[in-house]
Amino acid sequence: MTSAIDTSIPVDTGDWCGADPFAPNFRDDPYPSLHALRARDPVNLTPVNTWRISRYDDVATIFRKAKTSQTLADGTAPNFDPLDTRGSFLEFMLNMDDPEHQRLRRLAMQSLGPNTVRQMEDEVKKTVEQTLDKALAQGGMEIIQDMAHLVPSRMVCQIMGIPESDRELFNEWTGARTNAFFARFLPPDVQQRTRDAGNAMADYFENLVRERRGNLGNDLISALIRAEAEGDKLRDGELVVQAIGIIVAGYETTIGLIGNGTRAFLDHPEQLALLREDPGLINNAIEECLRYDTPILFNWRVLQEPFEVSGKILPADAVLWMMLGSANRDPARFPEPDRFDIRRRDVAHQAFGGGVHFCLGNALARMEARHAIGQFALRTKGIEIRQGKLEWSHSFFRVMAQLPITFH
Amino acid sequence: MGRIIFIAHDGEQHAADAQPGESLMQCAVNNLVPGIFGDCGGCATCGTCHAYIDDRWRAAAGEVNEDELLILDGSEHARPNSRLTCQVTFTEELDGVIVRLPPVQR
Ligand code: HEM
Ligand code: FES
């Protein structure tokens, strides 16, 4: 007997398959459960009716070939908390489709492209140098606060035109605000904290924009204000939302890259020795850090028409969670995927997503990490490093709150 | 059907058969040419398909578009004949085109 119904698809309820990304301890070591999920159900219907795509090739194919949107056909954002409105990402470029998305992306790209990377490079080098001077004098450092957080926070605030005296306000806000991307599925207290951060950030940027209007500079906020002044290019409120989105996207993720990357080196002293011997490996090493411990474990797409993935036909309006952290450890793509190997020949990870939303800040993030991790390796040569107690932050991304180390 | 010659920074050559209508990036990726990645899948957003088009074919390759400019402008290895190969469509006029790769893509 033949049937049109594909019985391999569970129709009623899905299954986390032992890998519930919202479970409190999921971040401790998600990789064994992500391997198990990929092996058992690579195209997985979750209990919240979304599909998790775990294989590298499937993720890449969807980014490149599938016709997708960031919202459902009726315009709803599938992962956001419906009560989260002020300062929400509804109008952030990442939640928009072309042509609106393209318009916003081009505006921001003017302040985040290669010219900015070059302009910021000396500043980043100086920050890294100073923080390492201090650490070496003190006999230790807090990897997150003194490096992984400090470097991107200084840089993003400078690019955006946020005064240095206000920088610390964002320490709490950005971490809390990352939860907004998947807040529909988070507990009420986290939802509330996320909404509070949205309100606080909207207040802050509304004020900053008001002040800046009379005093334009060459920062990103000024660039957005100029675009707004040029006519219909930026609608009311859109400006503030892009600012919140960019600071969250540009700051939290990079803490993850520098923090997790440094930790990977501390856990693999032989790789640290390799990098010290041959500092030319740094570019490949940063790619390996992005692959080995990916800062954003998953992002999302919504299918606009049915699409076949590894033998399952997913319907239009299916919400897909692209498991970047799993794709980057897929043994079908990367031999010995759990090995941290900075000499790996093919490190083409998908940590920055893909397609039209491919991370706008990738060159900036890579440059920051190159200096932070590269200098850390060189300047700690000959020193024994001991790790203290790691704590995860309340960010939705894979970001530590602290990782103290001491030098001996 | 036509041909594209990709020349790596170290001089190694890869000749690939190309179909009219496909992008130079697509052709490189389909033929496993090392040094062209295409991370974003051809959306002019990642810059990992950057290459130099030999002068003889520059006009046939068309004008650099706005998205390419945003990625290339100011980038370390950009030159006057730089293109994002995902934005160049292969046509008969490009048959035999020589595409040289930059020292690094990222
Ligand atoms: C290691 C650091 C970073 C990682 C892992 C990362 C990762 C990502 C990912 C996964 C996406 C979504 C892509 C998609 O849906 O396909 C994204 C988008 C984005 N990122 Fe990053 N990012 C990083 C650093 C930055 C920085 C430094 C900035 C800016 C200063 C930035 C700005 C953005 C923006 C604006 C978007 C939205 C782009 C769009 O919708 O077109 N990111 N990033
Ligand atoms: S493939 Fe990404 S820019 Fe060409």
XYZ file of C-alpha atoms and ligand atoms in Angstrom:
561
model
C 0.000 0.000 0.000
C 1.250 3.472 -0.755
C 0.426 6.540 1.190
C 0.967 10.220 0.534
C 1.641 10.755 4.205
C 5.268 10.583 5.232
C 5.074 8.557 8.431
C 8.634 9.468 9.399
C 7.354 12.847 10.498
C 5.818 12.856 13.954
C 2.562 14.732 13.510
C 1.419 15.461 17.025
C 4.178 16.595 19.272
C 7.882 16.853 18.773
C 10.732 15.782 20.955
C 13.761 17.644 22.293
C 15.686 14.371 21.860
C 17.683 15.126 24.980
C 18.862 18.494 23.674
C 16.562 21.153 25.114
C 18.312 24.462 24.377
C 16.213 26.248 27.010
C 17.220 23.908 29.845
C 19.256 25.758 32.484
C 22.351 23.546 32.186
C 22.318 23.148 28.431
C 25.248 25.518 27.980
C 27.637 23.609 30.235
C 28.497 21.189 27.453
C 25.937 21.118 24.662
C 28.038 19.136 22.211
C 27.339 15.534 23.284
C 23.603 16.178 23.146
C 23.884 18.041 19.837
C 25.777 15.041 18.388
C 23.055 12.720 19.685
C 20.313 14.911 18.216
C 22.024 15.075 14.812
C 22.505 11.303 14.757
C 18.992 10.456 15.911
C 16.847 13.060 14.179
C 18.796 15.482 11.958
C 15.591 17.259 10.897
C 13.818 17.395 14.218
C 10.333 18.616 15.071
C 10.541 20.185 18.530
C 7.819 20.254 21.197
C 7.281 23.932 20.327
C 6.541 23.050 16.707
C 9.749 24.301 15.144
C 12.225 22.251 13.081
C 15.820 21.893 14.119
C 18.284 21.424 11.262
C 21.486 19.851 12.576
C 23.580 18.672 9.624
C 26.159 20.997 8.128
C 25.072 20.359 4.534
C 21.371 20.840 5.299
C 22.040 24.157 7.046
C 24.203 25.334 4.129
C 21.614 24.240 1.555
C 18.799 26.089 3.310
C 20.847 29.298 3.612
C 21.681 29.130 -0.089
C 18.701 27.558 -1.821
C 15.486 27.709 0.205
C 13.025 30.554 -0.259
C 12.784 31.927 3.247
C 11.492 34.830 5.297
C 12.255 35.907 8.862
C 8.555 35.996 9.778
C 5.471 33.811 9.269
C 3.193 34.436 6.287
C 0.902 36.523 8.503
C 3.846 38.723 9.518
C 4.264 37.333 13.051
C 7.755 36.837 14.456
C 7.813 33.124 15.360
C 10.273 33.283 18.273
C 9.638 36.643 19.918
C 7.619 37.307 23.065
C 4.379 39.008 21.875
C 4.447 41.253 24.956
C 7.941 42.476 24.138
C 7.296 45.607 22.117
C 9.403 48.579 23.146
C 12.937 48.347 21.821
C 11.979 44.994 20.279
C 13.732 43.433 17.288
C 10.550 43.395 15.188
C 11.948 46.127 12.964
C 15.629 45.183 13.288
C 17.159 44.261 9.931
C 17.609 40.641 11.039
C 13.834 40.290 11.353
C 13.069 41.930 7.993
C 13.003 40.591 4.437
C 14.265 42.301 1.309
C 13.858 44.984 0.078
C 13.391 46.634 3.529
C 16.165 44.484 4.981
C 18.559 45.489 2.231
C 17.891 49.182 2.751
C 18.690 48.953 6.486
C 21.663 46.679 5.947
C 23.270 49.013 3.407
C 22.912 51.942 5.773
C 24.610 50.084 8.615
C 27.265 48.598 6.324
C 28.583 52.084 5.659
C 29.707 52.241 9.290
C 30.726 48.592 9.756
C 32.664 47.798 6.568
C 36.378 47.376 5.830
C 37.168 51.070 6.302
C 35.891 50.939 9.868
C 37.821 47.746 10.542
C 41.016 49.516 9.512
C 40.214 52.658 11.468
C 39.514 50.694 14.644
C 42.485 48.361 14.464
C 45.012 50.582 16.289
C 42.514 51.285 19.035
C 41.853 47.578 19.522
C 45.591 46.828 19.623
C 46.087 49.510 22.255
C 43.236 48.238 24.430
C 44.601 44.690 24.279
C 48.128 45.846 25.055
C 47.037 47.866 28.089
C 44.877 45.130 29.534
C 47.688 42.572 29.151
C 50.240 44.944 30.713
C 47.989 45.214 33.735
C 47.299 41.468 33.888
C 50.993 40.569 33.743
C 51.779 43.088 36.457
C 48.983 41.700 38.649
C 49.715 38.030 38.025
C 46.335 37.220 36.536
C 43.157 38.466 34.927
C 39.460 37.914 34.557
C 39.286 36.777 30.913
C 35.771 38.064 30.334
C 35.757 41.387 32.113
C 39.348 42.380 31.329
C 39.492 41.165 27.727
C 36.556 39.408 26.041
C 34.108 42.050 27.225
C 36.348 45.093 27.297
C 37.575 44.913 23.695
C 34.222 44.687 21.847
C 32.483 46.970 24.302
C 34.997 49.779 23.746
C 35.016 49.267 20.028
C 31.273 49.064 19.452
C 30.621 52.087 21.662
C 33.185 54.100 19.710
C 31.766 53.075 16.353
C 28.261 53.920 17.502
C 29.191 57.159 19.215
C 28.238 56.114 22.764
C 30.207 58.173 25.302
C 32.829 56.193 27.243
C 31.172 57.271 30.508
C 27.962 55.440 29.488
C 29.659 52.252 28.368
C 29.088 50.279 31.554
C 25.329 50.816 31.389
C 25.288 48.247 28.631
C 26.984 45.501 30.634
C 23.628 44.225 31.904
C 21.357 45.361 29.100
C 22.949 43.666 26.097
C 23.265 40.282 27.801
C 19.645 40.367 28.926
C 18.471 41.586 25.538
C 19.903 38.612 23.580
C 17.090 36.547 25.085
C 14.606 38.559 23.038
C 15.528 36.567 19.917
C 13.872 33.438 21.389
C 11.919 34.911 24.312
C 8.634 33.181 23.424
C 10.092 29.955 24.806
C 11.743 31.328 27.946
C 10.398 31.445 31.534
C 8.368 34.492 32.651
C 11.122 35.990 34.824
C 13.567 35.922 31.917
C 10.910 37.416 29.627
C 10.381 40.224 32.109
C 14.096 40.949 32.439
C 14.359 40.968 28.658
C 11.486 43.455 28.311
C 13.001 45.663 31.027
C 16.286 45.748 29.135
C 14.386 46.676 25.954
C 12.723 49.596 27.727
C 15.971 50.797 29.253
C 17.817 50.627 25.956
C 15.000 52.372 24.064
C 15.060 55.180 26.662
C 18.811 55.459 26.361
C 18.962 55.587 22.567
C 15.970 57.938 22.221
C 17.863 60.386 24.422
C 21.153 59.872 22.662
C 19.536 60.403 19.252
C 17.865 63.594 20.480
C 21.193 64.961 21.705
C 23.124 63.818 18.665
C 20.767 65.502 16.179
C 22.275 68.877 17.020
C 25.801 67.550 17.112
C 26.419 65.059 14.314
C 29.748 63.242 14.149
C 31.184 60.422 12.066
C 29.676 57.664 14.221
C 27.026 55.122 13.298
C 24.174 56.858 15.137
C 24.973 60.064 13.251
C 25.055 58.144 9.958
C 21.597 56.737 10.694
C 20.294 60.198 11.656
C 21.617 61.640 8.395
C 19.898 58.885 6.446
C 16.676 59.629 8.296
C 17.013 63.323 7.470
C 17.419 62.464 3.799
C 13.757 61.539 3.605
C 11.871 58.282 3.797
C 14.970 56.151 4.178
C 14.463 55.445 7.867
C 11.044 55.467 9.512
C 10.441 56.727 13.041
C 11.610 54.282 15.653
C 13.533 52.211 13.134
C 16.683 54.093 13.985
C 16.573 53.284 17.685
C 15.822 49.638 16.925
C 18.800 49.312 14.553
C 21.018 50.834 17.245
C 19.805 48.362 19.881
C 20.115 45.464 17.450
C 23.625 46.347 16.370
C 24.927 46.836 19.883
C 23.453 43.510 20.991
C 24.665 41.657 17.889
C 28.065 43.285 17.909
C 28.965 42.975 21.513
C 27.587 39.821 23.062
C 28.700 37.564 20.199
C 32.243 38.859 20.253
C 32.502 38.291 24.009
C 31.617 34.708 23.100
C 34.293 34.431 20.420
C 37.129 35.939 22.470
C 36.059 34.253 25.718
C 35.327 30.785 24.328
C 38.328 30.989 22.016
C 40.708 31.840 24.859
C 39.195 29.054 26.930
C 39.713 26.569 24.079
C 43.406 27.501 24.067
C 43.671 27.186 27.850
C 42.083 23.729 27.644
C 44.526 22.759 24.858
C 47.983 24.001 25.909
C 49.627 22.206 22.981
C 47.596 24.386 20.574
C 48.593 27.483 22.510
C 52.231 26.414 22.141
C 51.713 25.945 18.394
C 50.325 29.451 18.026
C 53.218 30.891 20.011
C 55.677 29.097 17.757
C 53.961 30.235 14.581
C 51.907 33.424 15.103
C 51.036 33.279 11.394
C 48.470 30.628 12.337
C 46.286 33.258 14.009
C 43.771 33.714 11.164
C 43.104 30.014 10.848
C 43.066 29.736 14.646
C 40.253 32.313 14.919
C 38.210 30.397 12.333
C 38.784 27.227 14.352
C 37.633 29.030 17.528
C 34.432 30.060 15.719
C 33.869 26.496 14.561
C 34.837 24.727 17.781
C 32.751 26.822 20.178
C 30.238 28.806 18.123
C 28.888 31.896 19.951
C 25.342 31.715 18.513
C 24.134 28.121 18.757
C 21.176 28.656 16.429
C 19.387 31.229 14.291
C 16.113 30.954 12.397
C 14.404 31.038 8.994
C 10.740 30.561 7.935
C 10.044 28.586 4.749
C 7.999 30.443 2.150
C 7.351 27.284 0.168
C 7.729 23.557 0.911
C 11.359 22.403 0.935
C 12.919 18.959 1.168
C 15.605 18.500 3.798
C 17.356 15.121 4.246
C 14.306 13.282 2.927
C 11.653 15.175 4.858
C 9.406 17.630 3.066
C 8.873 20.599 5.336
C 5.754 22.686 4.676
C 5.488 26.386 3.883
C 5.528 28.497 7.059
C 7.657 25.893 8.858
C 9.912 27.606 11.378
C 13.483 26.335 11.004
C 16.130 26.629 13.674
C 19.489 26.346 12.023
C 21.727 24.608 14.553
C 24.975 26.405 13.763
C 26.735 24.924 16.792
C 25.836 21.424 15.613
C 26.617 22.030 11.926
C 30.077 23.210 12.911
C 30.712 19.910 14.723
C 29.195 17.657 12.068
C 31.564 14.691 11.579
C 30.309 14.382 7.984
C 31.891 17.755 7.289
C 34.778 18.056 9.754
C 36.991 15.034 10.523
C 37.291 14.581 14.309
C 34.939 17.514 14.897
C 35.491 17.634 18.664
C 39.208 18.196 18.248
C 40.394 21.778 18.623
C 43.015 21.985 15.887
C 44.204 25.399 14.777
C 45.980 23.856 11.794
C 42.769 22.300 10.473
C 42.874 22.734 6.696
C 39.209 23.265 5.985
C 37.514 25.415 8.636
C 34.580 26.746 6.596
C 32.212 27.046 9.578
C 28.781 28.678 9.569
C 29.135 30.649 12.808
C 28.144 33.868 11.014
C 24.996 32.419 9.451
C 24.457 32.628 5.698
C 22.543 34.161 2.824
C 21.308 37.740 2.847
C 21.566 38.041 6.648
C 25.200 36.831 6.823
C 26.770 38.653 9.773
C 27.464 42.262 8.967
C 30.142 42.565 11.635
C 32.199 39.473 10.784
C 35.306 41.399 9.710
C 35.221 43.540 12.853
C 34.785 40.518 15.098
C 37.618 38.646 13.397
C 39.934 41.626 13.730
C 39.189 42.025 17.457
C 39.709 38.344 18.143
C 42.930 38.245 16.156
C 44.508 40.876 18.380
C 42.982 39.734 21.675
C 43.817 36.038 21.325
C 47.011 36.533 19.303
C 48.532 38.927 21.820
C 47.344 36.858 24.767
C 49.233 33.864 23.370
C 52.448 35.756 22.687
C 52.600 37.688 25.915
C 51.897 34.725 28.191
C 54.699 32.666 26.630
C 56.667 30.797 29.278
C 54.009 31.400 31.927
C 51.942 28.645 33.539
C 48.250 29.595 33.478
C 45.693 28.213 35.925
C 41.942 28.524 35.359
C 39.527 29.532 38.097
C 35.796 28.905 38.225
C 33.859 29.462 35.024
C 30.386 31.015 35.163
C 27.945 31.413 32.281
C 26.241 34.765 31.814
C 22.482 35.261 31.537
C 22.921 35.956 27.817
C 21.051 33.673 25.414
C 24.257 33.355 23.433
C 27.126 31.106 24.387
C 28.867 33.663 26.551
C 30.641 33.291 29.884
C 30.134 35.770 32.735
C 33.531 35.025 34.162
C 36.659 32.978 33.761
C 39.419 34.100 36.122
C 42.976 32.950 35.484
C 46.218 33.284 37.431
C 49.790 33.320 36.158
C 52.523 31.264 37.838
C 29.484 26.018 -22.184
C 32.761 27.883 -21.797
C 35.857 28.017 -19.674
C 37.142 29.976 -16.707
C 40.799 29.912 -15.615
C 41.203 30.501 -11.887
C 44.768 31.297 -10.818
C 45.575 31.023 -7.124
C 47.828 33.540 -5.428
C 50.704 31.047 -5.518
C 50.237 30.621 -9.272
C 48.408 27.287 -9.276
C 45.846 27.106 -12.100
C 42.386 25.551 -12.162
C 40.470 25.478 -15.425
C 36.730 24.958 -15.003
C 33.849 24.434 -17.419
C 31.247 27.163 -16.977
C 27.588 27.447 -17.964
C 26.182 30.741 -19.222
C 23.948 32.192 -16.516
C 25.833 30.836 -13.510
C 28.018 33.133 -11.442
C 31.802 32.807 -11.450
C 31.595 32.011 -7.711
C 29.118 29.193 -8.359
C 31.390 27.744 -11.021
C 34.399 27.906 -8.680
C 32.528 26.244 -5.820
C 31.032 23.541 -8.067
C 34.527 22.737 -9.313
C 36.122 22.805 -5.848
C 38.485 25.636 -6.752
C 40.415 26.354 -3.544
C 40.341 29.945 -2.308
C 36.771 30.836 -3.307
C 34.397 30.076 -0.445
C 31.046 31.744 -1.039
C 29.998 31.677 2.634
C 26.848 33.717 2.065
C 25.772 31.742 -0.971
C 26.091 34.552 -3.464
C 24.297 37.431 -1.732
C 27.251 39.848 -1.823
C 27.274 39.871 1.966
C 30.340 37.822 2.988
C 33.133 38.870 0.644
C 34.668 35.383 0.519
C 34.416 35.140 -3.278
C 36.695 38.102 -3.976
C 38.928 37.849 -7.067
C 40.621 39.951 -9.734
C 39.323 39.875 -13.300
C 42.090 40.170 -15.909
C 41.878 43.465 -17.785
C 40.915 41.926 -21.109
C 37.582 40.782 -19.640
C 36.805 43.577 -17.233
C 34.294 45.317 -19.452
C 32.541 42.038 -20.275
C 32.212 41.311 -16.549
C 30.052 44.426 -16.110
C 30.044 47.212 -13.551
C 30.763 46.760 -9.840
C 27.425 47.126 -8.023
C 26.619 49.009 -4.818
C 26.757 45.965 -2.531
C 30.144 44.938 -3.880
C 31.489 48.435 -3.322
C 30.452 48.322 0.330
C 32.417 45.109 0.833
C 35.427 45.945 -1.322
C 35.914 49.608 -0.581
C 38.823 49.879 1.818
C 39.459 46.151 2.093
C 43.126 45.324 2.322
C 43.512 43.383 -0.907
C 41.068 45.335 -3.068
C 42.388 46.531 -6.441
C 40.784 48.362 -9.352
C 39.929 45.038 -11.016
C 38.464 43.448 -7.865
C 35.047 41.806 -8.053
C 32.877 39.657 -5.865
C 32.659 36.712 -8.228
C 29.129 35.877 -7.066
C 28.032 39.139 -8.702
C 29.559 38.307 -12.101
C 27.401 36.191 -14.397
C 29.186 33.967 -16.895
C 28.379 34.815 -20.527
C 29.894 33.860 -23.883
C 31.869 37.096 -23.837
C 33.644 35.850 -20.725
C 34.774 32.588 -22.318
C 38.390 31.963 -21.332
C 38.366 34.652 -18.639
C 41.333 34.667 -16.279
C 40.326 35.152 -12.642
C 43.152 35.677 -10.141
C 42.664 35.071 -6.433
C 43.779 37.399 -3.641
C 46.269 36.161 -1.007
C 43.451 35.628 1.556
C 39.660 35.848 1.593
C 38.926 36.817 5.202
C 32.019 36.528 16.759
C 31.199 37.486 16.650
C 29.898 37.404 15.917
C 29.127 36.312 15.627
C 29.378 34.843 15.966
C 27.975 36.796 14.893
C 26.975 35.986 14.409
C 25.899 36.431 13.672
C 24.842 35.590 13.166
C 24.741 34.066 13.353
C 23.963 36.383 12.521
C 22.660 35.945 11.854
C 22.944 35.576 10.455
C 21.827 34.854 9.792
O 20.670 34.867 10.265
O 22.121 34.233 8.749
C 24.462 37.746 12.596
C 23.839 38.845 12.051
C 24.232 40.144 12.298
N 25.385 40.551 12.960
Fe 26.795 39.360 13.760
N 28.064 38.152 14.786
C 29.225 38.569 15.386
C 29.712 39.868 15.488
C 29.056 40.990 15.040
C 29.541 42.360 15.164
C 30.881 42.761 15.761
C 28.561 43.170 14.641
C 28.496 44.661 14.515
C 29.228 45.530 15.108
C 27.488 42.304 14.166
C 26.332 42.744 13.573
C 25.372 41.932 13.001
C 24.193 42.432 12.331
C 23.806 43.891 12.153
C 23.471 41.311 11.885
C 22.157 41.307 11.102
C 22.489 41.259 9.631
C 21.297 41.183 8.715
O 20.175 40.892 9.152
O 21.484 41.400 7.494
N 27.824 40.987 14.421
N 25.641 37.736 13.304
S 29.538 34.615 -2.054
Fe 29.353 35.963 -0.387
S 29.931 37.804 -1.291
Fe 30.032 36.481 -2.938
